[in-house]
Amino acid sequence: QITFGSTFLGKVPVHEEVHRCAGQIYGYKGCIRDFQVNHKELFIIDEALEGRNVENCNVPICDYHPCHNGGTCTSDEENWYCECPKLYTGKLCQFATCDENPCGNGATCFPKSRRDAVCLCPYGRSGILCSDAVNITQPSFSGTDVFGYTSFLAYSTIPDITFYYEFRLKFQLANHHSALQDNLIFFTGQKGQGLNGDDFLELGLRNGRVVYSYNLGSGTATIISKPLDLTFNVHVIHLGRNLQKGWLKVDDQKNKTVTSPGRLVGLNVFSEFYLGGYREYTPELLPKGPRFKNSFQGCIFDVQVRTSLDKGFKSPGTPEGHPDSGRSVGQCKDSPCSLIKCRNGGKCIESGSSVYCDCLTGWKGAFCTETVSVCEPEHDPPHLCQQGSTCVPLPSGYTCHCPLGTTGTYCEQG
């Protein structure tokens, strides 16, 4: 039996405070985050036999001194912020600001020189001073600009993704060099509200492959796809998670799965859902897993999510499909259907911000390149195995595996 507090011996994390007085050793005062014995992780609370006077660890954000350029950190129980000197702005006071802001409609002003300013336009605006309105149905992202800002869209927090979610989206790359190297596609998590917290969900591109990661609080799970087929003008991603098990399917590649480490099964995130980039693109505000060096470069179509198998897919945002904010986002120049090549007689259908291949009978998949198994519900004609039995495909035809109490070719006899 190991006792924490009064007789604990071992490696102690930050914020420790040990008092010695007249030869006596008082109980440990501080935070213990991870504990391992012989490479086995022990869950301090879940596996404890008993305890007393133990509270949740809450290190003040400002103890990390996050503010740059002489900024002063101020925090309360729920949030924190940096009070910046006159010439600086940004979440961490990391950017120089404009003395006289000529930009309109909530644009971000950046001093290009002592005399010239650049206006980084918010969502729905364009022009030198961001005075022109623009209707964006298929957003185009420009990556990280020369001033260190990213283009992004921020949607309201997606509810009910704690135990189950599915995302699907399509994207077109602006080029096949920098857009494939180290680029964030989307992110939501605990970071960005503070420097504590581990839970996150993120998707990105690294070295020509799609990278999908999530952390439920007990370790990061990651799936990496095969290299993207660059002959496709548009790429399709379908990913999900049920408790600890996650999966990823890219284009017509085979489905890949992973199981997150530890025992935790719930994703607890409270930040906005960021698409294409991040509001303040500073690595300190992102968990260790998704610290992509750049944001997305290209167009993203048809982002949808559902949080239950019995629910339909919906666009993020409140109201649906509407971002809360954004920066430096334009309208994609090409129609998605002019870029997608549906195979085997499939037809491209474009409906608002959605686009998909309508496949002929016998074909399925993002580009109608995958055959429908005789045992799948989409097969025409459908298999004849009775309800409760299992259809098993054979080299020619299929067979039915019957549940207890039934028999016959199609399990139709009691």
Short mmCIF file of C-alpha atoms in Angstrom, two decimals:
data_model
loop_
_atom_site.label_atom_id
_atom_site.label_comp_id
_atom_site.label_asym_id
_atom_site.label_seq_id
_atom_site.Cartn_x
_atom_site.Cartn_y
_atom_site.Cartn_z
CA GLN A 1 0.00 0.00 0.00
CA ILE A 2 1.32 3.45 -0.99
CA THR A 3 0.30 6.52 1.00
CA PHE A 4 0.33 9.97 -0.59
CA GLY A 5 0.76 13.05 1.59
CA SER A 6 2.49 12.21 4.84
CA THR A 7 4.80 9.33 3.89
CA PHE A 8 5.16 9.78 0.13
CA LEU A 9 8.67 9.25 -1.23
CA GLY A 10 9.43 9.84 -4.88
CA LYS A 11 9.53 12.37 -7.69
CA VAL A 12 7.43 15.47 -6.92
CA PRO A 13 5.88 17.72 -9.63
CA VAL A 14 5.77 21.51 -9.78
CA HIS A 15 4.16 23.72 -7.13
CA GLU A 16 5.42 21.64 -4.21
CA GLU A 17 5.69 23.03 -0.72
CA VAL A 18 7.25 20.85 1.99
CA HIS A 19 7.50 22.16 5.56
CA ARG A 20 10.07 20.93 8.07
CA CYS A 21 9.93 22.07 11.68
CA ALA A 22 11.78 20.68 14.74
CA GLY A 23 12.56 17.42 12.96
CA GLN A 24 8.96 16.78 11.95
CA ILE A 25 7.85 16.33 8.33
CA TYR A 26 4.39 17.64 7.60
CA GLY A 27 2.12 16.28 4.85
CA TYR A 28 2.82 17.06 1.21
CA LYS A 29 1.17 20.21 -0.09
CA GLY A 30 0.88 20.51 -3.88
CA CYS A 31 -0.37 18.76 -7.00
CA ILE A 32 0.36 15.20 -8.16
CA ARG A 33 -0.70 14.66 -11.77
CA ASP A 34 0.72 11.34 -12.99
CA PHE A 35 1.88 8.34 -10.99
CA GLN A 36 3.53 5.18 -12.33
CA VAL A 37 4.95 2.07 -10.67
CA ASN A 38 7.16 -0.11 -12.86
CA HIS A 39 5.80 1.55 -16.02
CA LYS A 40 2.19 0.89 -14.97
CA GLU A 41 0.03 3.99 -14.68
CA LEU A 42 -2.00 4.18 -11.47
CA PHE A 43 -5.11 6.34 -11.30
CA ILE A 44 -4.63 8.25 -8.08
CA ILE A 45 -8.32 8.91 -7.37
CA ASP A 46 -10.03 5.90 -8.99
CA GLU A 47 -7.75 3.29 -7.41
CA ALA A 48 -7.35 4.92 -3.99
CA LEU A 49 -8.51 2.85 -0.99
CA GLU A 50 -9.19 5.91 1.18
CA GLY A 51 -8.23 9.55 1.55
CA ARG A 52 -8.84 12.82 3.38
CA ASN A 53 -8.58 16.55 2.61
CA VAL A 54 -7.82 16.08 -1.09
CA GLU A 55 -9.08 18.68 -3.56
CA ASN A 56 -8.93 19.14 -7.32
CA CYS A 57 -5.65 20.74 -8.41
CA ASN A 58 -6.06 24.22 -9.87
CA VAL A 59 -2.81 26.03 -10.60
CA PRO A 60 -3.49 29.69 -11.42
CA ILE A 61 -2.93 30.40 -15.12
CA CYS A 62 -0.87 33.49 -14.40
CA ASP A 63 1.69 31.39 -12.51
CA TYR A 64 2.89 30.28 -15.97
CA HIS A 65 3.64 33.92 -16.94
CA PRO A 66 2.02 33.58 -20.41
CA CYS A 67 2.07 37.26 -21.45
CA HIS A 68 4.75 38.53 -23.82
CA ASN A 69 6.31 41.98 -24.31
CA GLY A 70 5.72 43.19 -20.76
CA GLY A 71 2.03 42.28 -20.63
CA THR A 72 0.38 41.82 -17.24
CA CYS A 73 -1.60 38.63 -16.59
CA THR A 74 -4.95 38.90 -14.77
CA SER A 75 -7.13 35.90 -13.92
CA ASP A 76 -10.29 34.99 -12.07
CA GLU A 77 -11.97 31.63 -11.39
CA GLU A 78 -13.28 31.25 -14.96
CA ASN A 79 -10.94 33.09 -17.35
CA TRP A 80 -7.70 34.97 -17.79
CA TYR A 81 -6.31 37.67 -20.06
CA CYS A 82 -3.20 39.75 -20.70
CA GLU A 83 -3.23 43.51 -20.24
CA CYS A 84 -0.95 44.67 -23.06
CA PRO A 85 1.33 47.71 -23.30
CA LYS A 86 0.26 50.40 -25.76
CA LEU A 87 2.13 49.08 -28.79
CA TYR A 88 1.08 45.41 -28.49
CA THR A 89 -2.04 43.31 -28.90
CA GLY A 90 -3.11 39.65 -29.13
CA LYS A 91 -4.09 37.04 -26.55
CA LEU A 92 -0.50 36.97 -25.30
CA CYS A 93 0.51 40.52 -26.34
CA GLN A 94 2.58 38.91 -29.08
CA PHE A 95 1.66 41.28 -31.94
CA ALA A 96 2.47 44.95 -32.54
CA THR A 97 -0.67 47.05 -33.00
CA CYS A 98 -1.70 50.13 -34.98
CA ASP A 99 -1.66 53.54 -33.31
CA GLU A 100 -4.51 54.74 -35.50
CA ASN A 101 -6.74 51.93 -36.77
CA PRO A 102 -8.14 52.68 -40.26
CA CYS A 103 -9.78 49.24 -40.60
CA GLY A 104 -13.53 48.88 -40.37
CA ASN A 105 -16.08 46.20 -39.43
CA GLY A 106 -13.99 44.59 -36.70
CA ALA A 107 -10.96 43.91 -38.91
CA THR A 108 -7.54 43.17 -37.42
CA CYS A 109 -5.09 46.00 -38.08
CA PHE A 110 -1.41 45.21 -38.56
CA PRO A 111 1.32 47.87 -39.06
CA LYS A 112 3.08 46.96 -42.30
CA SER A 113 5.41 49.88 -41.73
CA ARG A 114 5.40 53.15 -39.74
CA ARG A 115 3.06 54.69 -42.32
CA ASP A 116 1.15 51.75 -43.83
CA ALA A 117 -1.34 49.42 -42.16
CA VAL A 118 -2.81 46.15 -43.42
CA CYS A 119 -6.41 45.18 -42.63
CA LEU A 120 -7.05 41.48 -42.04
CA CYS A 121 -10.77 41.18 -42.75
CA PRO A 122 -13.29 39.37 -40.54
CA TYR A 123 -15.66 36.73 -41.89
CA GLY A 124 -18.00 38.13 -44.56
CA ARG A 125 -15.87 41.18 -45.40
CA SER A 126 -13.23 41.98 -48.03
CA GLY A 127 -11.38 44.95 -49.52
CA ILE A 128 -8.42 47.07 -48.48
CA LEU A 129 -10.29 48.46 -45.46
CA CYS A 130 -12.68 45.47 -45.15
CA SER A 131 -15.61 47.65 -46.21
CA ASP A 132 -17.01 45.29 -48.88
CA ALA A 133 -19.48 42.53 -47.98
CA VAL A 134 -18.88 39.06 -49.47
CA ASN A 135 -21.13 35.98 -49.38
CA ILE A 136 -19.11 32.90 -48.44
CA THR A 137 -20.66 29.47 -49.02
CA GLN A 138 -17.46 27.49 -49.60
CA PRO A 139 -14.63 29.05 -47.57
CA SER A 140 -11.11 29.43 -48.91
CA PHE A 141 -8.26 29.59 -46.38
CA SER A 142 -4.90 31.21 -47.09
CA GLY A 143 -2.78 29.69 -44.32
CA THR A 144 -0.53 31.80 -42.12
CA ASP A 145 0.27 35.24 -43.52
CA VAL A 146 3.59 37.09 -43.35
CA PHE A 147 2.44 38.84 -40.16
CA GLY A 148 1.90 35.59 -38.25
CA TYR A 149 -1.92 35.58 -38.40
CA THR A 150 -3.93 32.64 -39.73
CA SER A 151 -7.16 32.58 -41.69
CA PHE A 152 -9.85 30.73 -39.74
CA LEU A 153 -13.53 30.27 -38.98
CA ALA A 154 -14.75 29.82 -35.39
CA TYR A 155 -18.10 28.12 -34.69
CA SER A 156 -19.95 27.76 -31.40
CA THR A 157 -18.94 24.82 -29.20
CA ILE A 158 -20.29 21.56 -30.63
CA PRO A 159 -22.56 20.02 -27.97
CA ASP A 160 -22.89 16.36 -27.00
CA ILE A 161 -19.59 15.08 -28.46
CA THR A 162 -18.51 13.66 -25.09
CA PHE A 163 -19.02 9.97 -25.91
CA TYR A 164 -19.73 9.79 -29.65
CA TYR A 165 -19.21 11.89 -32.77
CA GLU A 166 -18.80 11.60 -36.52
CA PHE A 167 -17.35 14.29 -38.79
CA ARG A 168 -17.19 14.40 -42.55
CA LEU A 169 -15.77 17.06 -44.83
CA LYS A 170 -14.17 17.61 -48.23
CA PHE A 171 -11.22 19.82 -49.12
CA GLN A 172 -9.19 21.06 -52.07
CA LEU A 173 -5.53 21.95 -51.53
CA ALA A 174 -4.20 25.28 -52.77
CA ASN A 175 -0.94 23.58 -53.78
CA HIS A 176 0.89 20.32 -53.30
CA HIS A 177 3.90 21.63 -51.37
CA SER A 178 3.36 23.84 -48.32
CA ALA A 179 -0.31 22.85 -47.99
CA LEU A 180 0.69 19.25 -47.23
CA GLN A 181 3.57 19.79 -44.82
CA ASP A 182 2.22 20.74 -41.39
CA ASN A 183 -1.29 22.20 -41.59
CA LEU A 184 -4.22 22.35 -39.16
CA ILE A 185 -7.67 21.54 -40.59
CA PHE A 186 -9.82 21.79 -37.45
CA PHE A 187 -9.48 21.85 -33.66
CA THR A 188 -11.56 21.97 -30.51
CA GLY A 189 -10.33 21.40 -26.97
CA GLN A 190 -9.60 22.75 -23.54
CA LYS A 191 -6.56 24.79 -24.53
CA GLY A 192 -7.25 28.30 -25.73
CA GLN A 193 -9.29 29.02 -22.60
CA GLY A 194 -6.27 28.47 -20.38
CA LEU A 195 -3.01 26.59 -20.13
CA ASN A 196 -4.45 23.68 -18.13
CA GLY A 197 -6.39 20.75 -19.51
CA ASP A 198 -5.64 17.93 -21.89
CA ASP A 199 -8.84 16.96 -23.73
CA PHE A 200 -8.84 17.87 -27.42
CA LEU A 201 -9.91 16.77 -30.89
CA GLU A 202 -7.92 17.79 -33.96
CA LEU A 203 -7.39 17.04 -37.63
CA GLY A 204 -4.54 18.14 -39.85
CA LEU A 205 -2.08 17.36 -42.63
CA ARG A 206 1.52 16.36 -42.05
CA ASN A 207 4.02 15.14 -44.67
CA GLY A 208 1.28 14.48 -47.21
CA ARG A 209 -0.88 12.40 -44.86
CA VAL A 210 -4.03 13.11 -42.86
CA VAL A 211 -3.46 13.09 -39.07
CA TYR A 212 -6.41 12.60 -36.69
CA SER A 213 -5.80 12.85 -32.92
CA TYR A 214 -7.88 13.04 -29.76
CA ASN A 215 -7.17 12.97 -26.03
CA LEU A 216 -9.82 12.03 -23.47
CA GLY A 217 -7.57 13.09 -20.58
CA SER A 218 -5.51 9.92 -20.19
CA GLY A 219 -3.31 10.03 -23.30
CA THR A 220 -3.41 10.88 -27.00
CA ALA A 221 -4.72 8.52 -29.68
CA THR A 222 -3.57 9.19 -33.25
CA ILE A 223 -4.42 7.77 -36.67
CA ILE A 224 -2.27 8.61 -39.70
CA SER A 225 -3.60 7.89 -43.18
CA LYS A 226 -1.66 6.66 -46.18
CA PRO A 227 -0.23 9.44 -48.41
CA LEU A 228 -2.95 11.35 -50.25
CA ASP A 229 -3.47 10.51 -53.91
CA LEU A 230 -2.68 13.88 -55.47
CA THR A 231 -4.48 12.99 -58.71
CA PHE A 232 -7.70 13.71 -56.78
CA ASN A 233 -8.65 17.38 -56.94
CA VAL A 234 -10.92 17.04 -53.91
CA HIS A 235 -10.27 14.82 -50.88
CA VAL A 236 -12.95 13.33 -48.63
CA ILE A 237 -12.57 12.63 -44.91
CA HIS A 238 -14.94 10.67 -42.65
CA LEU A 239 -13.88 10.20 -39.02
CA GLY A 240 -15.47 9.34 -35.72
CA ARG A 241 -15.15 8.09 -32.17
CA ASN A 242 -17.23 5.91 -29.84
CA LEU A 243 -15.95 6.07 -26.26
CA GLN A 244 -12.22 5.14 -26.53
CA LYS A 245 -12.30 3.73 -30.07
CA GLY A 246 -11.72 6.12 -32.98
CA TRP A 247 -11.64 5.59 -36.75
CA LEU A 248 -10.62 7.47 -39.89
CA LYS A 249 -11.41 6.96 -43.58
CA VAL A 250 -9.75 9.12 -46.25
CA ASP A 251 -10.85 9.11 -49.92
CA ASP A 252 -11.05 5.46 -51.04
CA GLN A 253 -8.41 4.26 -48.56
CA LYS A 254 -9.32 1.51 -46.10
CA ASN A 255 -10.80 2.44 -42.74
CA LYS A 256 -8.20 2.71 -39.92
CA THR A 257 -8.96 2.44 -36.18
CA VAL A 258 -7.28 3.24 -32.86
CA THR A 259 -8.09 2.94 -29.15
CA SER A 260 -7.10 5.72 -26.77
CA PRO A 261 -4.88 4.83 -23.78
CA GLY A 262 -5.95 4.88 -20.15
CA ARG A 263 -9.45 4.38 -18.80
CA LEU A 264 -11.19 7.66 -19.56
CA VAL A 265 -13.98 7.48 -22.15
CA GLY A 266 -15.35 11.04 -22.39
CA LEU A 267 -14.14 14.02 -24.44
CA ASN A 268 -14.66 17.19 -22.41
CA VAL A 269 -14.02 20.28 -24.54
CA PHE A 270 -15.36 23.79 -24.16
CA SER A 271 -13.57 25.89 -26.77
CA GLU A 272 -15.12 26.98 -30.03
CA PHE A 273 -14.79 24.70 -33.06
CA TYR A 274 -11.98 26.19 -35.16
CA LEU A 275 -11.86 25.46 -38.89
CA GLY A 276 -8.82 26.20 -41.06
CA GLY A 277 -6.75 27.88 -38.36
CA TYR A 278 -6.83 29.39 -34.90
CA ARG A 279 -7.81 32.80 -33.52
CA GLU A 280 -4.42 33.46 -31.92
CA TYR A 281 -2.01 31.03 -33.52
CA THR A 282 0.45 30.52 -30.69
CA PRO A 283 1.68 27.01 -29.81
CA GLU A 284 1.37 27.75 -26.08
CA LEU A 285 -2.42 27.79 -26.44
CA LEU A 286 -2.65 24.37 -28.08
CA PRO A 287 -2.07 20.92 -26.50
CA LYS A 288 1.12 19.10 -27.39
CA GLY A 289 -0.65 16.82 -29.86
CA PRO A 290 -2.01 19.28 -32.44
CA ARG A 291 0.72 21.89 -32.60
CA PHE A 292 0.72 22.22 -36.36
CA LYS A 293 3.07 24.93 -37.57
CA ASN A 294 0.72 26.30 -40.22
CA SER A 295 -2.99 26.57 -40.92
CA PHE A 296 -4.95 25.16 -43.84
CA GLN A 297 -4.28 26.31 -47.41
CA GLY A 298 -7.15 25.73 -49.82
CA CYS A 299 -10.93 25.28 -49.82
CA ILE A 300 -13.07 23.28 -47.39
CA PHE A 301 -16.53 22.07 -48.42
CA ASP A 302 -19.41 20.39 -46.68
CA VAL A 303 -18.28 20.20 -43.02
CA GLN A 304 -20.86 18.14 -41.12
CA VAL A 305 -21.10 16.46 -37.72
CA ARG A 306 -23.46 14.19 -35.84
CA THR A 307 -23.30 13.11 -32.19
CA SER A 308 -25.45 9.98 -32.33
CA LEU A 309 -26.17 7.18 -34.80
CA ASP A 310 -29.87 8.03 -34.73
CA LYS A 311 -29.27 11.70 -35.60
CA GLY A 312 -28.67 13.25 -39.00
CA PHE A 313 -25.51 15.11 -39.99
CA LYS A 314 -25.58 18.88 -39.49
CA SER A 315 -23.25 21.77 -40.21
CA PRO A 316 -21.55 23.26 -37.11
CA GLY A 317 -22.62 26.62 -35.76
CA THR A 318 -25.58 28.36 -34.14
CA PRO A 319 -27.65 28.87 -36.21
CA GLU A 320 -26.55 25.88 -38.28
CA GLY A 321 -23.78 26.66 -40.75
CA HIS A 322 -23.08 30.15 -39.39
CA PRO A 323 -19.66 30.86 -37.79
CA ASP A 324 -19.34 33.15 -34.80
CA SER A 325 -16.27 34.83 -36.24
CA GLY A 326 -13.44 34.45 -38.73
CA ARG A 327 -10.52 36.19 -40.40
CA SER A 328 -9.03 36.40 -43.91
CA VAL A 329 -11.48 33.87 -45.38
CA GLY A 330 -12.57 34.15 -49.02
CA GLN A 331 -14.97 32.36 -51.32
CA CYS A 332 -13.57 29.37 -53.21
CA LYS A 333 -13.27 30.25 -56.90
CA ASP A 334 -14.14 26.83 -58.33
CA SER A 335 -17.40 24.95 -58.00
CA PRO A 336 -16.78 21.68 -56.11
CA CYS A 337 -18.43 19.66 -58.88
CA SER A 338 -15.96 21.08 -61.39
CA LEU A 339 -13.21 19.48 -59.29
CA ILE A 340 -14.73 16.13 -58.30
CA LYS A 341 -14.56 13.19 -60.71
CA CYS A 342 -17.19 10.64 -59.73
CA ARG A 343 -16.24 7.22 -61.11
CA ASN A 344 -18.23 4.27 -62.49
CA GLY A 345 -21.15 6.35 -63.73
CA GLY A 346 -21.62 8.36 -60.54
CA LYS A 347 -22.95 11.90 -60.76
CA CYS A 348 -21.76 14.90 -58.75
CA ILE A 349 -24.56 16.63 -56.83
CA GLU A 350 -24.10 20.13 -55.40
CA SER A 351 -26.69 21.37 -52.92
CA GLY A 352 -25.89 24.65 -51.17
CA SER A 353 -22.64 24.12 -49.29
CA SER A 354 -22.86 20.33 -49.69
CA VAL A 355 -21.40 18.26 -52.51
CA TYR A 356 -21.35 14.48 -53.02
CA CYS A 357 -21.22 11.69 -55.62
CA ASP A 358 -24.54 9.98 -56.33
CA CYS A 359 -23.42 6.44 -57.20
CA LEU A 360 -25.04 3.92 -59.51
CA THR A 361 -26.32 0.61 -58.11
CA GLY A 362 -23.48 -1.61 -56.94
CA TRP A 363 -21.05 1.22 -56.17
CA LYS A 364 -20.36 3.32 -53.07
CA GLY A 365 -17.66 5.50 -51.48
CA ALA A 366 -16.62 9.12 -51.81
CA PHE A 367 -15.97 8.77 -55.56
CA CYS A 368 -18.06 5.65 -56.33
CA THR A 369 -14.91 3.52 -56.48
CA GLU A 370 -15.89 0.87 -53.89
CA THR A 371 -18.16 -2.08 -54.70
CA VAL A 372 -21.22 -2.76 -52.55
CA SER A 373 -21.01 -6.15 -50.84
CA VAL A 374 -23.91 -8.55 -51.39
CA CYS A 375 -24.51 -8.43 -47.63
CA GLU A 376 -24.73 -4.64 -47.34
CA PRO A 377 -28.12 -2.92 -47.08
CA GLU A 378 -27.40 -0.91 -50.25
CA HIS A 379 -27.05 -4.03 -52.41
CA ASP A 380 -29.70 -4.53 -55.08
CA PRO A 381 -31.32 -7.01 -54.79
CA PRO A 382 -31.02 -7.22 -50.97
CA HIS A 383 -29.94 -10.44 -49.29
CA LEU A 384 -32.65 -12.75 -47.92
CA CYS A 385 -31.21 -13.54 -44.49
CA GLN A 386 -33.99 -13.20 -41.92
CA GLN A 387 -33.87 -10.60 -39.17
CA GLY A 388 -31.51 -11.63 -36.39
CA SER A 389 -29.28 -13.72 -38.66
CA THR A 390 -25.89 -12.70 -40.05
CA CYS A 391 -25.17 -12.43 -43.78
CA VAL A 392 -21.68 -13.66 -44.72
CA PRO A 393 -20.40 -12.97 -48.26
CA LEU A 394 -18.83 -15.86 -50.23
CA PRO A 395 -16.72 -15.85 -53.41
CA SER A 396 -20.00 -16.48 -55.23
CA GLY A 397 -23.13 -15.43 -53.36
CA TYR A 398 -23.55 -15.51 -49.60
CA THR A 399 -24.66 -17.67 -46.69
CA CYS A 400 -26.73 -16.93 -43.58
CA HIS A 401 -25.47 -17.68 -40.06
CA CYS A 402 -28.59 -18.39 -37.99
CA PRO A 403 -29.18 -17.39 -34.37
CA LEU A 404 -30.05 -20.05 -31.79
CA GLY A 405 -33.49 -21.49 -32.43
CA THR A 406 -33.67 -20.98 -36.22
CA THR A 407 -32.55 -22.96 -39.25
CA GLY A 408 -32.97 -23.08 -43.01
CA THR A 409 -31.10 -21.50 -45.94
CA TYR A 410 -32.19 -18.04 -44.85
CA CYS A 411 -32.86 -18.83 -41.17
CA GLU A 412 -36.54 -18.70 -41.95
CA GLN A 413 -37.51 -21.87 -40.03
CA GLY A 414 -38.05 -22.15 -36.31
#
